[in-house]
Amino acid sequence: MSRRYKIGDLEVVCISDGTLRSSLDYVMGLDRDTARRISDAPDDDVLTIPVNNFVFEREGARLLIDGGSGTKMQATLGRLPAGLSAAGYPPESITHVLLTHLHPDHADGLIDEDMNAVFPNAMLLVHEAEFAFWMGEPRQGESDHVKRRGARNQADVKPYRDRIRLMRDGESFLGCSPLLAPGHTPGHICWRIETGGPDLMAWGDVVHFAAIQFPLPETAVKYDLDPDLARDTRLRLLDLIAREGLVVAGVHVSAPGIGTVVREGAGYRFVPMQSASH
């Protein structure tokens, strides 16, 4: 199912790639009882995380935020290509994929099971720091997890190698500017998108567990390569978004993930936006 939102003069369509099975085991620095209460977790402490993607059109281009999870990660994921087609945006019609970073639920959907491009006519836009971190030779002392992820990332982008644009912090493309938001990965970014109204801040993994990390934004998670830096980034961005009245498009924010952020006590609260249509 897709939902459409009007932000300024921009129409943004949210399309679900499915849900990611996770657990309170990934929450750091918060006692389990508090985490259970805030997240309303079931007895087994299993949580499900939405995976949202966003598509919009501008100046003849059709742009997609992140590439989806593909079919290998979890059975509840990999819905993006079908969802795009059902909404009238078949994968072959996408002209640009704006990547927030290169983790499996954001980039493994770039290729199919035969390792071919799912978006055969698309250019990939990725921050130069993210590309450099994953595409180089493994560094001394690097974890096996990072090495495996780097190998998969190289496979994910291989069919696009002649259609990759490396972006720098603050550079603009069709009114879309990458804002470096490191910690989750070294080159993780938000895309700040001009709309003719309040800017849209499309983020990847600033927040993983929305029910916990909005009210308690200092709470870290094990998904982050540098949890302390990710925490600092989250606090900085939430302050910026609330202060400037920006609209958020969050990949892991309660589906469909479009809304605003307001201060509430020492933390924040996400306020979903009313969709224009379903």
Short mmCIF file of N, CA and C in Angstrom, two decimals, residues 162-274:
data_model
loop_
_atom_site.label_atom_id
_atom_site.label_comp_id
_atom_site.label_asym_id
_atom_site.label_seq_id
_atom_site.Cartn_x
_atom_site.Cartn_y
_atom_site.Cartn_z
N ASP A 162 28.87 2.59 -13.59
CA ASP A 162 29.01 3.73 -14.50
C ASP A 162 27.90 4.74 -14.32
N ARG A 163 27.10 4.56 -13.26
CA ARG A 163 25.98 5.48 -13.00
C ARG A 163 25.93 5.82 -11.50
N ILE A 164 27.07 6.19 -10.95
CA ILE A 164 27.16 6.56 -9.53
C ILE A 164 27.66 8.00 -9.45
N ARG A 165 26.95 8.80 -8.69
CA ARG A 165 27.38 10.18 -8.43
C ARG A 165 27.73 10.29 -6.95
N LEU A 166 28.99 10.60 -6.67
CA LEU A 166 29.43 10.78 -5.29
C LEU A 166 29.15 12.21 -4.86
N MET A 167 28.45 12.34 -3.74
CA MET A 167 28.02 13.65 -3.26
C MET A 167 28.88 14.09 -2.08
N ARG A 168 29.02 15.40 -1.96
CA ARG A 168 29.71 16.00 -0.82
C ARG A 168 28.68 16.68 0.07
N ASP A 169 29.04 16.84 1.33
CA ASP A 169 28.14 17.45 2.30
C ASP A 169 27.72 18.84 1.81
N GLY A 170 26.40 19.06 1.74
CA GLY A 170 25.88 20.35 1.35
C GLY A 170 25.72 20.58 -0.14
N GLU A 171 26.28 19.70 -0.97
CA GLU A 171 26.11 19.81 -2.42
C GLU A 171 24.65 19.57 -2.78
N SER A 172 24.15 20.22 -3.82
CA SER A 172 22.74 20.09 -4.17
C SER A 172 22.57 19.42 -5.52
N PHE A 173 21.55 18.56 -5.60
CA PHE A 173 21.15 17.93 -6.86
C PHE A 173 19.63 17.96 -6.93
N LEU A 174 19.09 18.69 -7.88
CA LEU A 174 17.63 18.84 -8.02
C LEU A 174 16.97 19.24 -6.70
N GLY A 175 17.62 20.12 -5.98
CA GLY A 175 17.07 20.59 -4.72
C GLY A 175 17.21 19.62 -3.57
N CYS A 176 18.05 18.59 -3.75
CA CYS A 176 18.27 17.58 -2.71
C CYS A 176 19.73 17.67 -2.26
N SER A 177 19.94 17.94 -0.97
CA SER A 177 21.29 18.13 -0.46
C SER A 177 21.61 17.11 0.63
N PRO A 178 22.74 16.40 0.52
CA PRO A 178 23.12 15.46 1.57
C PRO A 178 23.64 16.20 2.80
N LEU A 179 23.18 15.79 3.95
CA LEU A 179 23.63 16.34 5.22
C LEU A 179 24.30 15.21 5.99
N LEU A 180 25.60 15.29 6.16
CA LEU A 180 26.34 14.21 6.81
C LEU A 180 25.82 14.01 8.23
N ALA A 181 25.48 12.76 8.54
CA ALA A 181 24.91 12.39 9.84
C ALA A 181 25.61 11.12 10.31
N PRO A 182 26.90 11.20 10.64
CA PRO A 182 27.71 10.00 10.88
C PRO A 182 27.44 9.36 12.23
N GLY A 183 27.94 8.15 12.36
CA GLY A 183 27.81 7.38 13.59
C GLY A 183 27.23 6.02 13.29
N HIS A 184 26.08 6.01 12.65
CA HIS A 184 25.51 4.73 12.24
C HIS A 184 26.47 4.06 11.27
N THR A 185 26.87 4.79 10.26
CA THR A 185 28.01 4.45 9.42
C THR A 185 28.78 5.75 9.21
N PRO A 186 30.04 5.68 8.71
CA PRO A 186 30.82 6.91 8.57
C PRO A 186 30.24 7.92 7.59
N GLY A 187 29.55 7.44 6.57
CA GLY A 187 29.01 8.35 5.57
C GLY A 187 27.50 8.37 5.53
N HIS A 188 26.86 7.96 6.62
CA HIS A 188 25.41 8.01 6.71
C HIS A 188 24.95 9.46 6.58
N ILE A 189 23.90 9.67 5.78
CA ILE A 189 23.42 11.04 5.54
C ILE A 189 21.90 11.12 5.66
N CYS A 190 21.45 12.35 5.84
CA CYS A 190 20.05 12.70 5.60
C CYS A 190 20.01 13.49 4.29
N TRP A 191 18.91 13.39 3.59
CA TRP A 191 18.71 14.21 2.39
C TRP A 191 17.76 15.35 2.75
N ARG A 192 18.25 16.57 2.68
CA ARG A 192 17.41 17.75 2.91
C ARG A 192 16.87 18.21 1.56
N ILE A 193 15.56 18.16 1.42
CA ILE A 193 14.92 18.32 0.11
C ILE A 193 14.05 19.57 0.13
N GLU A 194 14.30 20.45 -0.82
CA GLU A 194 13.50 21.67 -0.95
C GLU A 194 12.11 21.31 -1.47
N THR A 195 11.07 21.95 -0.91
CA THR A 195 9.70 21.63 -1.32
C THR A 195 8.88 22.85 -1.73
N GLY A 196 9.42 24.06 -1.54
CA GLY A 196 8.59 25.25 -1.71
C GLY A 196 7.81 25.57 -0.45
N GLY A 197 7.91 24.72 0.55
CA GLY A 197 7.33 24.92 1.87
C GLY A 197 8.41 24.54 2.87
N PRO A 198 8.05 23.90 3.96
CA PRO A 198 9.10 23.42 4.88
C PRO A 198 9.94 22.34 4.21
N ASP A 199 11.24 22.41 4.41
CA ASP A 199 12.11 21.39 3.82
C ASP A 199 11.74 20.01 4.36
N LEU A 200 11.96 19.00 3.52
CA LEU A 200 11.76 17.61 3.90
C LEU A 200 13.11 17.02 4.26
N MET A 201 13.21 16.41 5.44
CA MET A 201 14.44 15.75 5.86
C MET A 201 14.23 14.24 5.79
N ALA A 202 14.75 13.63 4.74
CA ALA A 202 14.63 12.18 4.56
C ALA A 202 15.84 11.53 5.23
N TRP A 203 15.59 10.78 6.30
CA TRP A 203 16.70 10.17 7.02
C TRP A 203 16.62 8.65 6.93
N GLY A 204 17.78 8.04 7.09
CA GLY A 204 17.86 6.59 7.06
C GLY A 204 17.74 6.02 8.45
N ASP A 205 18.86 6.01 9.20
CA ASP A 205 18.90 5.34 10.49
C ASP A 205 19.29 6.28 11.62
N VAL A 206 18.75 7.48 11.62
CA VAL A 206 18.90 8.37 12.77
C VAL A 206 18.18 7.75 13.97
N VAL A 207 17.03 7.13 13.68
CA VAL A 207 16.22 6.44 14.69
C VAL A 207 15.93 5.04 14.19
N HIS A 208 16.10 4.04 15.06
CA HIS A 208 15.72 2.66 14.74
C HIS A 208 14.44 2.26 15.46
N PHE A 209 14.42 2.51 16.78
CA PHE A 209 13.25 2.18 17.61
C PHE A 209 12.56 3.48 17.96
N ALA A 210 11.60 3.87 17.13
CA ALA A 210 10.97 5.19 17.26
C ALA A 210 10.31 5.38 18.62
N ALA A 211 9.66 4.35 19.13
CA ALA A 211 8.94 4.47 20.40
C ALA A 211 9.89 4.76 21.56
N ILE A 212 11.15 4.39 21.41
CA ILE A 212 12.15 4.60 22.46
C ILE A 212 12.99 5.84 22.19
N GLN A 213 13.47 5.99 20.97
CA GLN A 213 14.49 6.99 20.71
C GLN A 213 13.96 8.39 20.46
N PHE A 214 12.66 8.56 20.23
CA PHE A 214 12.12 9.92 20.23
C PHE A 214 12.02 10.46 21.66
N PRO A 215 11.36 9.77 22.57
CA PRO A 215 11.30 10.31 23.93
C PRO A 215 12.62 10.26 24.68
N LEU A 216 13.47 9.29 24.35
CA LEU A 216 14.77 9.12 25.00
C LEU A 216 15.87 9.09 23.93
N PRO A 217 16.15 10.26 23.32
CA PRO A 217 17.04 10.29 22.16
C PRO A 217 18.49 9.93 22.48
N GLU A 218 18.87 9.90 23.75
CA GLU A 218 20.24 9.52 24.09
C GLU A 218 20.43 8.00 24.08
N THR A 219 19.35 7.27 23.90
CA THR A 219 19.43 5.80 23.88
C THR A 219 20.13 5.33 22.60
N ALA A 220 21.17 4.55 22.78
CA ALA A 220 21.95 4.05 21.64
C ALA A 220 21.47 2.65 21.26
N VAL A 221 21.89 2.21 20.07
CA VAL A 221 21.54 0.87 19.60
C VAL A 221 22.78 0.20 19.01
N LYS A 222 22.77 -1.12 19.05
CA LYS A 222 23.93 -1.89 18.59
C LYS A 222 24.08 -1.89 17.08
N TYR A 223 23.07 -1.40 16.36
CA TYR A 223 23.19 -1.33 14.91
C TYR A 223 24.22 -0.28 14.47
N ASP A 224 24.51 0.69 15.35
CA ASP A 224 25.40 1.79 14.99
C ASP A 224 26.86 1.36 15.10
N LEU A 225 27.67 1.67 14.08
CA LEU A 225 29.09 1.36 14.15
C LEU A 225 29.78 2.17 15.23
N ASP A 226 29.33 3.40 15.43
CA ASP A 226 29.86 4.26 16.48
C ASP A 226 28.68 4.81 17.27
N PRO A 227 28.20 4.08 18.29
CA PRO A 227 26.99 4.48 19.00
C PRO A 227 27.06 5.88 19.63
N ASP A 228 28.24 6.27 20.15
CA ASP A 228 28.36 7.59 20.77
C ASP A 228 28.22 8.70 19.74
N LEU A 229 28.86 8.54 18.59
CA LEU A 229 28.74 9.54 17.53
C LEU A 229 27.33 9.56 16.98
N ALA A 230 26.71 8.39 16.84
CA ALA A 230 25.32 8.33 16.35
C ALA A 230 24.39 9.06 17.31
N ARG A 231 24.62 8.93 18.62
CA ARG A 231 23.81 9.63 19.61
C ARG A 231 23.95 11.14 19.45
N ASP A 232 25.19 11.61 19.30
CA ASP A 232 25.41 13.05 19.12
C ASP A 232 24.71 13.55 17.85
N THR A 233 24.79 12.76 16.80
CA THR A 233 24.12 13.11 15.54
C THR A 233 22.62 13.18 15.73
N ARG A 234 22.04 12.21 16.41
CA ARG A 234 20.59 12.18 16.63
C ARG A 234 20.13 13.41 17.42
N LEU A 235 20.85 13.74 18.48
CA LEU A 235 20.49 14.90 19.28
C LEU A 235 20.58 16.19 18.46
N ARG A 236 21.62 16.30 17.67
CA ARG A 236 21.78 17.50 16.83
C ARG A 236 20.67 17.62 15.80
N LEU A 237 20.34 16.50 15.15
CA LEU A 237 19.34 16.55 14.08
C LEU A 237 17.93 16.76 14.63
N LEU A 238 17.59 16.11 15.72
CA LEU A 238 16.26 16.30 16.29
C LEU A 238 16.07 17.74 16.73
N ASP A 239 17.10 18.34 17.30
CA ASP A 239 17.02 19.74 17.67
C ASP A 239 16.81 20.62 16.44
N LEU A 240 17.57 20.37 15.39
CA LEU A 240 17.45 21.14 14.15
C LEU A 240 16.06 21.01 13.55
N ILE A 241 15.56 19.79 13.46
CA ILE A 241 14.27 19.54 12.82
C ILE A 241 13.14 20.18 13.60
N ALA A 242 13.16 20.04 14.93
CA ALA A 242 12.11 20.64 15.74
C ALA A 242 12.19 22.17 15.69
N ARG A 243 13.40 22.71 15.75
CA ARG A 243 13.57 24.16 15.79
C ARG A 243 13.15 24.81 14.48
N GLU A 244 13.45 24.17 13.35
CA GLU A 244 13.15 24.77 12.05
C GLU A 244 11.81 24.32 11.49
N GLY A 245 11.12 23.41 12.18
CA GLY A 245 9.81 22.97 11.70
C GLY A 245 9.87 22.17 10.41
N LEU A 246 10.91 21.35 10.27
CA LEU A 246 11.05 20.54 9.06
C LEU A 246 10.12 19.34 9.11
N VAL A 247 9.86 18.77 7.94
CA VAL A 247 9.08 17.54 7.84
C VAL A 247 10.05 16.37 7.71
N VAL A 248 9.78 15.30 8.44
CA VAL A 248 10.65 14.12 8.43
C VAL A 248 10.05 13.03 7.54
N ALA A 249 10.91 12.38 6.76
CA ALA A 249 10.57 11.13 6.08
C ALA A 249 11.54 10.09 6.62
N GLY A 250 11.07 9.28 7.57
CA GLY A 250 11.96 8.36 8.26
C GLY A 250 11.78 6.93 7.81
N VAL A 251 12.88 6.31 7.42
CA VAL A 251 12.81 4.94 6.92
C VAL A 251 12.29 3.98 7.99
N HIS A 252 12.69 4.21 9.25
CA HIS A 252 12.27 3.31 10.33
C HIS A 252 11.33 3.97 11.34
N VAL A 253 10.71 5.06 10.93
CA VAL A 253 9.72 5.71 11.78
C VAL A 253 8.37 5.07 11.49
N SER A 254 7.54 4.96 12.51
CA SER A 254 6.25 4.26 12.38
C SER A 254 5.60 4.56 11.03
N ALA A 255 5.31 3.51 10.29
CA ALA A 255 4.80 3.64 8.93
C ALA A 255 3.56 4.53 8.92
N PRO A 256 3.44 5.41 7.93
CA PRO A 256 4.28 5.53 6.73
C PRO A 256 5.50 6.44 6.88
N GLY A 257 5.74 7.00 8.06
CA GLY A 257 7.01 7.64 8.32
C GLY A 257 7.13 9.12 7.98
N ILE A 258 6.05 9.77 7.58
CA ILE A 258 6.07 11.19 7.25
C ILE A 258 5.42 11.96 8.39
N GLY A 259 6.10 13.01 8.86
CA GLY A 259 5.51 13.79 9.94
C GLY A 259 6.47 14.85 10.44
N THR A 260 6.14 15.44 11.57
CA THR A 260 6.97 16.47 12.17
C THR A 260 7.46 15.98 13.54
N VAL A 261 8.40 16.71 14.10
CA VAL A 261 8.98 16.37 15.39
C VAL A 261 8.81 17.56 16.31
N VAL A 262 8.26 17.33 17.49
CA VAL A 262 8.08 18.41 18.46
C VAL A 262 8.78 18.02 19.76
N ARG A 263 9.24 19.04 20.47
CA ARG A 263 9.85 18.80 21.77
C ARG A 263 8.79 18.38 22.77
N GLU A 264 9.15 17.45 23.63
CA GLU A 264 8.26 17.02 24.68
C GLU A 264 9.11 16.64 25.89
N GLY A 265 9.14 17.51 26.90
CA GLY A 265 10.00 17.29 28.04
C GLY A 265 11.46 17.32 27.63
N ALA A 266 12.20 16.31 28.07
CA ALA A 266 13.62 16.22 27.71
C ALA A 266 13.83 15.53 26.37
N GLY A 267 12.74 15.06 25.76
CA GLY A 267 12.85 14.35 24.50
C GLY A 267 11.99 14.97 23.42
N TYR A 268 11.50 14.12 22.54
CA TYR A 268 10.74 14.58 21.38
C TYR A 268 9.57 13.63 21.14
N ARG A 269 8.64 14.11 20.32
CA ARG A 269 7.50 13.29 19.93
C ARG A 269 7.31 13.44 18.42
N PHE A 270 7.07 12.32 17.76
CA PHE A 270 6.80 12.32 16.32
C PHE A 270 5.31 12.50 16.09
N VAL A 271 4.95 13.43 15.21
CA VAL A 271 3.55 13.73 14.91
C VAL A 271 3.29 13.35 13.45
N PRO A 272 2.58 12.25 13.18
CA PRO A 272 2.35 11.84 11.80
C PRO A 272 1.57 12.90 11.01
N MET A 273 1.90 13.03 9.75
CA MET A 273 1.20 13.95 8.86
C MET A 273 0.01 13.25 8.23
N GLN A 274 -1.05 13.98 8.03
CA GLN A 274 -2.22 13.44 7.37
C GLN A 274 -1.92 13.25 5.88
#
